[in-house]
Amino acid sequence: QSTEKDGTIHEVPDHVGQVYITGDRGFDIYYFNQENVDAYASMINTVKSRVGQQVNLYDMIIPTGFGVDLSEDVQKSLGGSSQKDAISYAYDRMDPSVKKVSVFDTLVSHNSEYLYFRTDHHWTSLGAYYAYQEFCKAKGITAHKTSDLQEKDFPGFIGTYYSLSNQSSALGNNPDTVQAWIPNGTNEMTYTDQNGNSYTYPIVADASTFSSENKYLAFIAGDQPYEEIHNPAITDGSSCLILKESFGNCFVPWLVDHYQNLYVIDYRYYNGNLTQFVPDHQIQDVIFLNNTEAVTADRAAMMLNLFP
């Protein structure tokens, strides 16, 4: 008997613009594509063989709100596919040496909480926190409690679903709040932008002055090709490389207090050689974090190109 409150939505959303809306929430329909998922799993296996057995490779496929918050009946009635099945299918095709971090059931068990934005396609920092707890279990370390970190809230966020829904008032009148927790060891990172310029910037920035559509940029300066974080509170030489799209942005801050060195790659914009990067930076852990919509053959090719 689960003691969790159930937040599953049983009402079928209406199609508004390019999104589906029920109440004050937007959704994208997820469609399973076997070719895409096969290509992704194959890429993970190839990367694992190239970085070698001495490196831990973790794969995290993150469901979207469609899979976590809508009932299975509603998902089917919209013609969508089960993300739980899709993620299991991908993990079944990965080499046993790849550490698969399954977060689907955990997120569903917390779906009465604020895990996904209403007006935007991303998950929240709290959603990322529950995934981080599962990562810590897989790694065999203790996750920090949210109460151990300083929380900052940035209200007034109106995300992508608002613009894609022809500016639906149901979304516009119910803006989101971006919650963020600041790492203890450091809140400073260096990022390199797409022009090759490097800057020092907060890991969690003060987004209170950001425009309503840009509040999610509170996390790690948004989608930058390359970032590095060095935590002065840790001196054990631990190093992690994470490859991610924008779902990874609010996940990265949770990792900061577990590694001396953290390297963050947005594979959509980076073009270095990571096969060489891993030994050069004595990387012990490589994490791939992608939401289900990013598990595609095109994205897999982008990631594989970085491991020649």
PDB file of C-alpha atoms in Angstrom:
ATOM      1  CA  GLN A   1       0.000   0.000   0.000  1.00  0.00           C
ATOM      2  CA  SER A   2       1.645   3.238  -1.155  1.00  0.00           C
ATOM      3  CA  THR A   3       1.372   6.193   1.192  1.00  0.00           C
ATOM      4  CA  GLU A   4       2.144   8.638  -1.620  1.00  0.00           C
ATOM      5  CA  LYS A   5      -0.612  10.960  -2.746  1.00  0.00           C
ATOM      6  CA  ASP A   6      -1.626  10.237  -6.328  1.00  0.00           C
ATOM      7  CA  GLY A   7      -1.450  13.201  -8.689  1.00  0.00           C
ATOM      8  CA  THR A   8      -2.367  11.303 -11.856  1.00  0.00           C
ATOM      9  CA  ILE A   9      -4.536  13.316 -14.263  1.00  0.00           C
ATOM     10  CA  HIS A  10      -7.462  11.394 -15.769  1.00  0.00           C
ATOM     11  CA  GLU A  11      -8.974  14.222 -17.820  1.00  0.00           C
ATOM     12  CA  VAL A  12      -8.205  14.149 -21.553  1.00  0.00           C
ATOM     13  CA  PRO A  13      -6.364  17.341 -22.594  1.00  0.00           C
ATOM     14  CA  ASP A  14      -7.566  19.616 -25.414  1.00  0.00           C
ATOM     15  CA  HIS A  15      -5.381  20.282 -28.447  1.00  0.00           C
ATOM     16  CA  VAL A  16      -4.400  23.974 -28.380  1.00  0.00           C
ATOM     17  CA  GLY A  17      -1.888  25.177 -30.972  1.00  0.00           C
ATOM     18  CA  GLN A  18       1.005  22.687 -30.894  1.00  0.00           C
ATOM     19  CA  VAL A  19       0.377  21.387 -27.357  1.00  0.00           C
ATOM     20  CA  TYR A  20      -2.286  19.674 -25.295  1.00  0.00           C
ATOM     21  CA  ILE A  21      -3.774  21.440 -22.299  1.00  0.00           C
ATOM     22  CA  THR A  22      -5.798  20.170 -19.374  1.00  0.00           C
ATOM     23  CA  GLY A  23      -6.639  22.686 -16.647  1.00  0.00           C
ATOM     24  CA  ASP A  24      -3.550  24.888 -16.318  1.00  0.00           C
ATOM     25  CA  ARG A  25      -1.055  22.291 -17.662  1.00  0.00           C
ATOM     26  CA  GLY A  26       0.528  21.791 -21.038  1.00  0.00           C
ATOM     27  CA  PHE A  27       1.716  18.449 -22.464  1.00  0.00           C
ATOM     28  CA  ASP A  28       3.523  17.034 -25.516  1.00  0.00           C
ATOM     29  CA  ILE A  29       2.457  13.599 -26.743  1.00  0.00           C
ATOM     30  CA  TYR A  30       5.234  10.998 -26.657  1.00  0.00           C
ATOM     31  CA  TYR A  31       5.449   8.589 -29.605  1.00  0.00           C
ATOM     32  CA  PHE A  32       7.736   5.553 -29.376  1.00  0.00           C
ATOM     33  CA  ASN A  33      10.042   5.030 -32.357  1.00  0.00           C
ATOM     34  CA  GLN A  34      11.962   1.753 -32.264  1.00  0.00           C
ATOM     35  CA  GLU A  35      14.644   2.876 -34.721  1.00  0.00           C
ATOM     36  CA  ASN A  36      15.429   5.930 -32.581  1.00  0.00           C
ATOM     37  CA  VAL A  37      15.670   3.973 -29.356  1.00  0.00           C
ATOM     38  CA  ASP A  38      17.780   1.221 -30.948  1.00  0.00           C
ATOM     39  CA  ALA A  39      20.215   3.844 -32.248  1.00  0.00           C
ATOM     40  CA  TYR A  40      20.476   5.453 -28.811  1.00  0.00           C
ATOM     41  CA  ALA A  41      21.130   2.149 -27.010  1.00  0.00           C
ATOM     42  CA  SER A  42      23.727   1.175 -29.622  1.00  0.00           C
ATOM     43  CA  MET A  43      25.484   4.536 -29.146  1.00  0.00           C
ATOM     44  CA  ILE A  44      25.656   4.030 -25.362  1.00  0.00           C
ATOM     45  CA  ASN A  45      27.198   0.569 -25.864  1.00  0.00           C
ATOM     46  CA  THR A  46      29.773   1.919 -28.321  1.00  0.00           C
ATOM     47  CA  VAL A  47      30.741   4.782 -26.003  1.00  0.00           C
ATOM     48  CA  LYS A  48      31.119   2.329 -23.114  1.00  0.00           C
ATOM     49  CA  SER A  49      33.527   0.235 -25.185  1.00  0.00           C
ATOM     50  CA  ARG A  50      35.535   3.357 -26.095  1.00  0.00           C
ATOM     51  CA  VAL A  51      35.895   4.815 -22.597  1.00  0.00           C
ATOM     52  CA  GLY A  52      36.859   1.406 -21.181  1.00  0.00           C
ATOM     53  CA  GLN A  53      35.901  -0.778 -18.248  1.00  0.00           C
ATOM     54  CA  GLN A  54      37.669   1.428 -15.704  1.00  0.00           C
ATOM     55  CA  VAL A  55      35.102   4.221 -16.291  1.00  0.00           C
ATOM     56  CA  ASN A  56      31.581   3.982 -14.851  1.00  0.00           C
ATOM     57  CA  LEU A  57      29.019   4.876 -17.511  1.00  0.00           C
ATOM     58  CA  TYR A  58      25.577   5.837 -16.199  1.00  0.00           C
ATOM     59  CA  ASP A  59      22.577   6.317 -18.454  1.00  0.00           C
ATOM     60  CA  MET A  60      19.545   8.293 -17.299  1.00  0.00           C
ATOM     61  CA  ILE A  61      16.497   8.521 -19.572  1.00  0.00           C
ATOM     62  CA  ILE A  62      14.071  11.037 -18.100  1.00  0.00           C
ATOM     63  CA  PRO A  63      10.332  10.760 -18.795  1.00  0.00           C
ATOM     64  CA  THR A  64       8.364  13.892 -19.651  1.00  0.00           C
ATOM     65  CA  GLY A  65       5.268  15.065 -17.808  1.00  0.00           C
ATOM     66  CA  PHE A  66       3.117  13.254 -20.387  1.00  0.00           C
ATOM     67  CA  GLY A  67       4.329   9.888 -19.087  1.00  0.00           C
ATOM     68  CA  VAL A  68       4.431  10.743 -15.386  1.00  0.00           C
ATOM     69  CA  ASP A  69       1.332  12.884 -14.840  1.00  0.00           C
ATOM     70  CA  LEU A  70      -1.307  11.611 -17.291  1.00  0.00           C
ATOM     71  CA  SER A  71      -3.029   8.281 -16.701  1.00  0.00           C
ATOM     72  CA  GLU A  72      -2.132   5.472 -19.086  1.00  0.00           C
ATOM     73  CA  ASP A  73      -5.691   5.543 -20.450  1.00  0.00           C
ATOM     74  CA  VAL A  74      -5.409   9.233 -21.299  1.00  0.00           C
ATOM     75  CA  GLN A  75      -1.999   8.686 -22.936  1.00  0.00           C
ATOM     76  CA  LYS A  76      -3.489   5.935 -25.111  1.00  0.00           C
ATOM     77  CA  SER A  77      -6.580   7.970 -26.006  1.00  0.00           C
ATOM     78  CA  LEU A  78      -4.257  10.665 -27.391  1.00  0.00           C
ATOM     79  CA  GLY A  79      -2.371   8.064 -29.455  1.00  0.00           C
ATOM     80  CA  GLY A  80       0.723   8.285 -27.291  1.00  0.00           C
ATOM     81  CA  SER A  81       3.137   5.557 -26.197  1.00  0.00           C
ATOM     82  CA  SER A  82       4.219   4.332 -22.780  1.00  0.00           C
ATOM     83  CA  GLN A  83       7.461   6.002 -21.734  1.00  0.00           C
ATOM     84  CA  LYS A  84       7.967   3.350 -19.064  1.00  0.00           C
ATOM     85  CA  ASP A  85       7.972   0.673 -21.772  1.00  0.00           C
ATOM     86  CA  ALA A  86      10.198   2.772 -24.039  1.00  0.00           C
ATOM     87  CA  ILE A  87      12.786   3.330 -21.300  1.00  0.00           C
ATOM     88  CA  SER A  88      12.760  -0.379 -20.359  1.00  0.00           C
ATOM     89  CA  TYR A  89      13.181  -1.277 -24.035  1.00  0.00           C
ATOM     90  CA  ALA A  90      16.248   0.998 -24.263  1.00  0.00           C
ATOM     91  CA  TYR A  91      17.814  -0.328 -21.056  1.00  0.00           C
ATOM     92  CA  ASP A  92      17.258  -3.942 -22.142  1.00  0.00           C
ATOM     93  CA  ARG A  93      19.429  -3.245 -25.197  1.00  0.00           C
ATOM     94  CA  MET A  94      22.322  -1.739 -23.275  1.00  0.00           C
ATOM     95  CA  ASP A  95      25.402  -3.675 -22.256  1.00  0.00           C
ATOM     96  CA  PRO A  96      25.220  -5.099 -18.691  1.00  0.00           C
ATOM     97  CA  SER A  97      28.293  -3.007 -17.786  1.00  0.00           C
ATOM     98  CA  VAL A  98      26.295   0.222 -18.365  1.00  0.00           C
ATOM     99  CA  LYS A  99      24.694   1.456 -15.127  1.00  0.00           C
ATOM    100  CA  LYS A 100      21.073   2.250 -15.949  1.00  0.00           C
ATOM    101  CA  VAL A 101      19.456   4.704 -13.552  1.00  0.00           C
ATOM    102  CA  SER A 102      15.728   4.129 -13.782  1.00  0.00           C
ATOM    103  CA  VAL A 103      13.712   7.085 -12.495  1.00  0.00           C
ATOM    104  CA  PHE A 104      10.271   6.482 -13.998  1.00  0.00           C
ATOM    105  CA  ASP A 105       8.565   4.699 -11.080  1.00  0.00           C
ATOM    106  CA  THR A 106      10.085   7.115  -8.559  1.00  0.00           C
ATOM    107  CA  LEU A 107       8.738  10.140 -10.412  1.00  0.00           C
ATOM    108  CA  VAL A 108       5.283   8.562 -10.794  1.00  0.00           C
ATOM    109  CA  SER A 109       5.195   7.842  -7.054  1.00  0.00           C
ATOM    110  CA  HIS A 110       5.763  11.575  -6.426  1.00  0.00           C
ATOM    111  CA  ASN A 111       3.462  12.881  -9.168  1.00  0.00           C
ATOM    112  CA  SER A 112       1.272  14.844  -6.761  1.00  0.00           C
ATOM    113  CA  GLU A 113       4.340  17.071  -6.222  1.00  0.00           C
ATOM    114  CA  TYR A 114       5.677  19.858  -8.440  1.00  0.00           C
ATOM    115  CA  LEU A 115       7.895  17.721 -10.728  1.00  0.00           C
ATOM    116  CA  TYR A 116       7.125  19.349 -14.090  1.00  0.00           C
ATOM    117  CA  PHE A 117       6.340  22.903 -15.045  1.00  0.00           C
ATOM    118  CA  ARG A 118       2.790  23.635 -16.155  1.00  0.00           C
ATOM    119  CA  THR A 119       3.713  26.194 -18.821  1.00  0.00           C
ATOM    120  CA  ASP A 120       6.972  24.618 -20.011  1.00  0.00           C
ATOM    121  CA  HIS A 121       8.267  21.259 -21.286  1.00  0.00           C
ATOM    122  CA  HIS A 122      11.050  20.889 -18.701  1.00  0.00           C
ATOM    123  CA  TRP A 123      10.985  19.161 -15.342  1.00  0.00           C
ATOM    124  CA  THR A 124      11.563  21.153 -12.176  1.00  0.00           C
ATOM    125  CA  SER A 125      14.560  21.057  -9.877  1.00  0.00           C
ATOM    126  CA  LEU A 126      12.450  18.925  -7.502  1.00  0.00           C
ATOM    127  CA  GLY A 127      11.845  16.399 -10.289  1.00  0.00           C
ATOM    128  CA  ALA A 128      15.591  16.375 -10.912  1.00  0.00           C
ATOM    129  CA  TYR A 129      16.142  15.871  -7.174  1.00  0.00           C
ATOM    130  CA  TYR A 130      14.246  12.576  -7.154  1.00  0.00           C
ATOM    131  CA  ALA A 131      16.279  11.430 -10.170  1.00  0.00           C
ATOM    132  CA  TYR A 132      19.459  12.487  -8.348  1.00  0.00           C
ATOM    133  CA  GLN A 133      18.421  10.307  -5.394  1.00  0.00           C
ATOM    134  CA  GLU A 134      18.199   7.327  -7.780  1.00  0.00           C
ATOM    135  CA  PHE A 135      21.617   8.204  -9.209  1.00  0.00           C
ATOM    136  CA  CYS A 136      23.084   8.250  -5.690  1.00  0.00           C
ATOM    137  CA  LYS A 137      21.610   4.789  -5.044  1.00  0.00           C
ATOM    138  CA  ALA A 138      23.198   3.487  -8.251  1.00  0.00           C
ATOM    139  CA  LYS A 139      26.550   5.050  -7.306  1.00  0.00           C
ATOM    140  CA  GLY A 140      26.345   3.867  -3.704  1.00  0.00           C
ATOM    141  CA  ILE A 141      26.546   7.311  -2.094  1.00  0.00           C
ATOM    142  CA  THR A 142      24.193   9.244   0.197  1.00  0.00           C
ATOM    143  CA  ALA A 143      22.045  11.930  -1.395  1.00  0.00           C
ATOM    144  CA  HIS A 144      21.804  15.301   0.303  1.00  0.00           C
ATOM    145  CA  LYS A 145      18.436  16.381   1.631  1.00  0.00           C
ATOM    146  CA  THR A 146      16.868  19.454   0.048  1.00  0.00           C
ATOM    147  CA  SER A 147      16.874  20.966   3.554  1.00  0.00           C
ATOM    148  CA  ASP A 148      20.707  20.748   3.575  1.00  0.00           C
ATOM    149  CA  LEU A 149      20.889  23.351   0.809  1.00  0.00           C
ATOM    150  CA  GLN A 150      19.724  26.939   0.462  1.00  0.00           C
ATOM    151  CA  GLU A 151      16.565  27.230  -1.646  1.00  0.00           C
ATOM    152  CA  LYS A 152      15.817  30.153  -3.957  1.00  0.00           C
ATOM    153  CA  ASP A 153      12.458  30.599  -5.682  1.00  0.00           C
ATOM    154  CA  PHE A 154      11.915  32.614  -8.849  1.00  0.00           C
ATOM    155  CA  PRO A 155       8.188  33.098  -9.545  1.00  0.00           C
ATOM    156  CA  GLY A 156       6.654  34.362 -12.772  1.00  0.00           C
ATOM    157  CA  PHE A 157       8.062  31.790 -15.221  1.00  0.00           C
ATOM    158  CA  ILE A 158       6.001  31.280 -18.386  1.00  0.00           C
ATOM    159  CA  GLY A 159       7.646  28.698 -20.624  1.00  0.00           C
ATOM    160  CA  THR A 160       7.542  27.163 -24.090  1.00  0.00           C
ATOM    161  CA  TYR A 161       4.038  25.673 -23.841  1.00  0.00           C
ATOM    162  CA  TYR A 162       2.598  29.162 -23.525  1.00  0.00           C
ATOM    163  CA  SER A 163       4.027  30.301 -26.869  1.00  0.00           C
ATOM    164  CA  LEU A 164       3.227  26.952 -28.544  1.00  0.00           C
ATOM    165  CA  SER A 165      -0.406  27.129 -27.370  1.00  0.00           C
ATOM    166  CA  ASN A 166      -1.096  30.438 -29.137  1.00  0.00           C
ATOM    167  CA  GLN A 167      -0.573  32.082 -25.738  1.00  0.00           C
ATOM    168  CA  SER A 168      -3.329  30.166 -23.973  1.00  0.00           C
ATOM    169  CA  SER A 169      -4.722  32.172 -21.054  1.00  0.00           C
ATOM    170  CA  ALA A 170      -5.038  28.925 -19.041  1.00  0.00           C
ATOM    171  CA  LEU A 171      -1.230  28.846 -19.016  1.00  0.00           C
ATOM    172  CA  GLY A 172      -0.491  32.566 -19.103  1.00  0.00           C
ATOM    173  CA  ASN A 173      -2.665  33.225 -16.068  1.00  0.00           C
ATOM    174  CA  ASN A 174      -0.930  30.466 -14.076  1.00  0.00           C
ATOM    175  CA  PRO A 175       2.800  31.146 -14.240  1.00  0.00           C
ATOM    176  CA  ASP A 176       5.300  28.686 -12.808  1.00  0.00           C
ATOM    177  CA  THR A 177       7.868  29.167 -10.075  1.00  0.00           C
ATOM    178  CA  VAL A 178      11.431  28.053 -10.720  1.00  0.00           C
ATOM    179  CA  GLN A 179      12.724  26.496  -7.510  1.00  0.00           C
ATOM    180  CA  ALA A 180      16.485  26.151  -7.180  1.00  0.00           C
ATOM    181  CA  TRP A 181      18.790  24.750  -4.510  1.00  0.00           C
ATOM    182  CA  ILE A 182      22.294  26.190  -4.302  1.00  0.00           C
ATOM    183  CA  PRO A 183      25.176  23.709  -3.850  1.00  0.00           C
ATOM    184  CA  ASN A 184      27.094  24.016  -0.576  1.00  0.00           C
ATOM    185  CA  GLY A 185      30.681  23.627  -1.812  1.00  0.00           C
ATOM    186  CA  THR A 186      30.618  26.297  -4.479  1.00  0.00           C
ATOM    187  CA  ASN A 187      28.168  28.277  -6.606  1.00  0.00           C
ATOM    188  CA  GLU A 188      30.768  29.205  -9.205  1.00  0.00           C
ATOM    189  CA  MET A 189      31.521  27.652 -12.565  1.00  0.00           C
ATOM    190  CA  THR A 190      33.307  28.520 -15.797  1.00  0.00           C
ATOM    191  CA  TYR A 191      31.514  28.142 -19.106  1.00  0.00           C
ATOM    192  CA  THR A 192      32.648  28.412 -22.707  1.00  0.00           C
ATOM    193  CA  ASP A 193      30.053  29.747 -25.147  1.00  0.00           C
ATOM    194  CA  GLN A 194      29.526  28.838 -28.788  1.00  0.00           C
ATOM    195  CA  ASN A 195      32.021  31.517 -29.883  1.00  0.00           C
ATOM    196  CA  GLY A 196      34.755  30.035 -27.699  1.00  0.00           C
ATOM    197  CA  ASN A 197      34.645  32.787 -25.057  1.00  0.00           C
ATOM    198  CA  SER A 198      34.944  31.718 -21.406  1.00  0.00           C
ATOM    199  CA  TYR A 199      33.151  33.311 -18.458  1.00  0.00           C
ATOM    200  CA  THR A 200      32.834  32.809 -14.723  1.00  0.00           C
ATOM    201  CA  TYR A 201      29.179  32.524 -13.726  1.00  0.00           C
ATOM    202  CA  PRO A 202      26.981  31.249 -10.889  1.00  0.00           C
ATOM    203  CA  ILE A 203      25.851  27.604 -11.008  1.00  0.00           C
ATOM    204  CA  VAL A 204      22.477  28.853  -9.795  1.00  0.00           C
ATOM    205  CA  ALA A 205      22.015  32.453 -10.913  1.00  0.00           C
ATOM    206  CA  ASP A 206      19.587  34.992  -9.488  1.00  0.00           C
ATOM    207  CA  ALA A 207      16.777  34.700 -12.047  1.00  0.00           C
ATOM    208  CA  SER A 208      14.517  37.206 -10.299  1.00  0.00           C
ATOM    209  CA  THR A 209      15.450  39.852 -12.881  1.00  0.00           C
ATOM    210  CA  PHE A 210      15.250  37.489 -15.887  1.00  0.00           C
ATOM    211  CA  SER A 211      12.303  37.865 -18.274  1.00  0.00           C
ATOM    212  CA  SER A 212       9.318  35.595 -17.649  1.00  0.00           C
ATOM    213  CA  GLU A 213      10.249  33.200 -20.474  1.00  0.00           C
ATOM    214  CA  ASN A 214      13.910  32.941 -19.391  1.00  0.00           C
ATOM    215  CA  LYS A 215      13.668  31.955 -15.701  1.00  0.00           C
ATOM    216  CA  TYR A 216      14.826  28.370 -16.415  1.00  0.00           C
ATOM    217  CA  LEU A 217      18.175  29.957 -17.353  1.00  0.00           C
ATOM    218  CA  ALA A 218      18.766  30.138 -13.576  1.00  0.00           C
ATOM    219  CA  PHE A 219      20.562  26.805 -13.970  1.00  0.00           C
ATOM    220  CA  ILE A 220      24.189  26.602 -15.239  1.00  0.00           C
ATOM    221  CA  ALA A 221      23.846  29.577 -17.626  1.00  0.00           C
ATOM    222  CA  GLY A 222      21.479  27.628 -19.877  1.00  0.00           C
ATOM    223  CA  ASP A 223      22.642  25.532 -22.827  1.00  0.00           C
ATOM    224  CA  GLN A 224      26.389  26.165 -23.085  1.00  0.00           C
ATOM    225  CA  PRO A 225      28.698  23.829 -25.055  1.00  0.00           C
ATOM    226  CA  TYR A 226      31.178  23.327 -22.199  1.00  0.00           C
ATOM    227  CA  GLU A 227      31.271  24.037 -18.485  1.00  0.00           C
ATOM    228  CA  GLU A 228      33.495  23.084 -15.602  1.00  0.00           C
ATOM    229  CA  ILE A 229      32.913  23.210 -11.866  1.00  0.00           C
ATOM    230  CA  HIS A 230      35.635  22.700  -9.267  1.00  0.00           C
ATOM    231  CA  ASN A 231      34.436  22.193  -5.704  1.00  0.00           C
ATOM    232  CA  PRO A 232      37.091  23.416  -3.214  1.00  0.00           C
ATOM    233  CA  ALA A 233      35.361  21.504  -0.390  1.00  0.00           C
ATOM    234  CA  ILE A 234      36.292  18.162  -2.011  1.00  0.00           C
ATOM    235  CA  THR A 235      39.920  17.094  -2.492  1.00  0.00           C
ATOM    236  CA  ASP A 236      39.661  13.390  -3.381  1.00  0.00           C
ATOM    237  CA  GLY A 237      40.326  13.845  -7.113  1.00  0.00           C
ATOM    238  CA  SER A 238      36.809  12.673  -8.041  1.00  0.00           C
ATOM    239  CA  SER A 239      35.845  13.682 -11.580  1.00  0.00           C
ATOM    240  CA  CYS A 240      32.577  13.354 -13.481  1.00  0.00           C
ATOM    241  CA  LEU A 241      31.628  14.125 -17.073  1.00  0.00           C
ATOM    242  CA  ILE A 242      27.940  14.648 -17.841  1.00  0.00           C
ATOM    243  CA  LEU A 243      26.504  14.826 -21.371  1.00  0.00           C
ATOM    244  CA  LYS A 244      23.086  16.405 -21.456  1.00  0.00           C
ATOM    245  CA  GLU A 245      20.459  18.466 -23.199  1.00  0.00           C
ATOM    246  CA  SER A 246      18.468  21.149 -21.354  1.00  0.00           C
ATOM    247  CA  PHE A 247      16.814  18.656 -18.959  1.00  0.00           C
ATOM    248  CA  GLY A 248      20.292  18.274 -17.468  1.00  0.00           C
ATOM    249  CA  ASN A 249      20.554  21.949 -16.540  1.00  0.00           C
ATOM    250  CA  CYS A 250      18.634  21.679 -13.265  1.00  0.00           C
ATOM    251  CA  PHE A 251      20.173  18.259 -12.521  1.00  0.00           C
ATOM    252  CA  VAL A 252      23.809  19.420 -12.531  1.00  0.00           C
ATOM    253  CA  PRO A 253      23.606  21.502  -9.310  1.00  0.00           C
ATOM    254  CA  TRP A 254      22.663  18.355  -7.348  1.00  0.00           C
ATOM    255  CA  LEU A 255      25.957  16.692  -8.404  1.00  0.00           C
ATOM    256  CA  VAL A 256      28.250  19.541  -7.348  1.00  0.00           C
ATOM    257  CA  ASP A 257      28.706  18.443  -3.722  1.00  0.00           C
ATOM    258  CA  HIS A 258      29.777  14.917  -4.740  1.00  0.00           C
ATOM    259  CA  TYR A 259      32.740  15.631  -7.040  1.00  0.00           C
ATOM    260  CA  GLN A 260      35.909  17.683  -6.912  1.00  0.00           C
ATOM    261  CA  ASN A 261      35.697  18.193 -10.678  1.00  0.00           C
ATOM    262  CA  LEU A 262      32.539  18.257 -12.756  1.00  0.00           C
ATOM    263  CA  TYR A 263      32.583  18.719 -16.536  1.00  0.00           C
ATOM    264  CA  VAL A 264      29.331  19.470 -18.332  1.00  0.00           C
ATOM    265  CA  ILE A 265      28.873  18.974 -22.074  1.00  0.00           C
ATOM    266  CA  ASP A 266      25.826  20.011 -24.075  1.00  0.00           C
ATOM    267  CA  TYR A 267      26.411  17.604 -26.932  1.00  0.00           C
ATOM    268  CA  ARG A 268      24.283  19.718 -29.297  1.00  0.00           C
ATOM    269  CA  TYR A 269      26.907  22.484 -29.307  1.00  0.00           C
ATOM    270  CA  TYR A 270      30.211  20.896 -28.279  1.00  0.00           C
ATOM    271  CA  ASN A 271      32.705  19.534 -30.815  1.00  0.00           C
ATOM    272  CA  GLY A 272      35.737  18.212 -28.918  1.00  0.00           C
ATOM    273  CA  ASN A 273      37.115  14.666 -28.590  1.00  0.00           C
ATOM    274  CA  LEU A 274      35.700  13.098 -25.429  1.00  0.00           C
ATOM    275  CA  THR A 275      37.438   9.744 -25.935  1.00  0.00           C
ATOM    276  CA  GLN A 276      40.652  11.683 -25.235  1.00  0.00           C
ATOM    277  CA  PHE A 277      39.056  14.042 -22.684  1.00  0.00           C
ATOM    278  CA  VAL A 278      38.107  11.181 -20.328  1.00  0.00           C
ATOM    279  CA  PRO A 279      41.659   9.921 -19.611  1.00  0.00           C
ATOM    280  CA  ASP A 280      43.157  13.429 -19.822  1.00  0.00           C
ATOM    281  CA  HIS A 281      40.864  14.614 -16.999  1.00  0.00           C
ATOM    282  CA  GLN A 282      40.966  11.302 -15.073  1.00  0.00           C
ATOM    283  CA  ILE A 283      37.186  10.974 -15.361  1.00  0.00           C
ATOM    284  CA  GLN A 284      35.765   8.136 -13.252  1.00  0.00           C
ATOM    285  CA  ASP A 285      32.047   8.642 -13.966  1.00  0.00           C
ATOM    286  CA  VAL A 286      30.372   9.502 -17.268  1.00  0.00           C
ATOM    287  CA  ILE A 287      26.651  10.305 -17.115  1.00  0.00           C
ATOM    288  CA  PHE A 288      24.327  10.540 -20.105  1.00  0.00           C
ATOM    289  CA  LEU A 289      21.117  12.385 -19.229  1.00  0.00           C
ATOM    290  CA  ASN A 290      18.416  12.722 -21.883  1.00  0.00           C
ATOM    291  CA  ASN A 291      14.669  13.160 -21.754  1.00  0.00           C
ATOM    292  CA  THR A 292      12.634  10.630 -23.758  1.00  0.00           C
ATOM    293  CA  GLU A 293      12.072  13.128 -26.614  1.00  0.00           C
ATOM    294  CA  ALA A 294      15.869  13.392 -27.045  1.00  0.00           C
ATOM    295  CA  VAL A 295      16.395   9.635 -27.375  1.00  0.00           C
ATOM    296  CA  THR A 296      16.658   9.779 -31.158  1.00  0.00           C
ATOM    297  CA  ALA A 297      18.967   8.540 -33.895  1.00  0.00           C
ATOM    298  CA  ASP A 298      19.978  12.138 -34.728  1.00  0.00           C
ATOM    299  CA  ARG A 299      20.930  12.898 -31.126  1.00  0.00           C
ATOM    300  CA  ALA A 300      22.689   9.545 -30.774  1.00  0.00           C
ATOM    301  CA  ALA A 301      24.824  10.411 -33.822  1.00  0.00           C
ATOM    302  CA  MET A 302      25.727  13.788 -32.254  1.00  0.00           C
ATOM    303  CA  MET A 303      26.862  12.067 -29.055  1.00  0.00           C
ATOM    304  CA  LEU A 304      28.755   9.311 -30.849  1.00  0.00           C
ATOM    305  CA  ASN A 305      30.656  11.884 -32.927  1.00  0.00           C
ATOM    306  CA  LEU A 306      32.207  13.183 -29.706  1.00  0.00           C
ATOM    307  CA  PHE A 307      33.746   9.743 -28.999  1.00  0.00           C
ATOM    308  CA  PRO A 308      35.829   9.026 -32.140  1.00  0.00           C
TER     309      PRO A 308
END
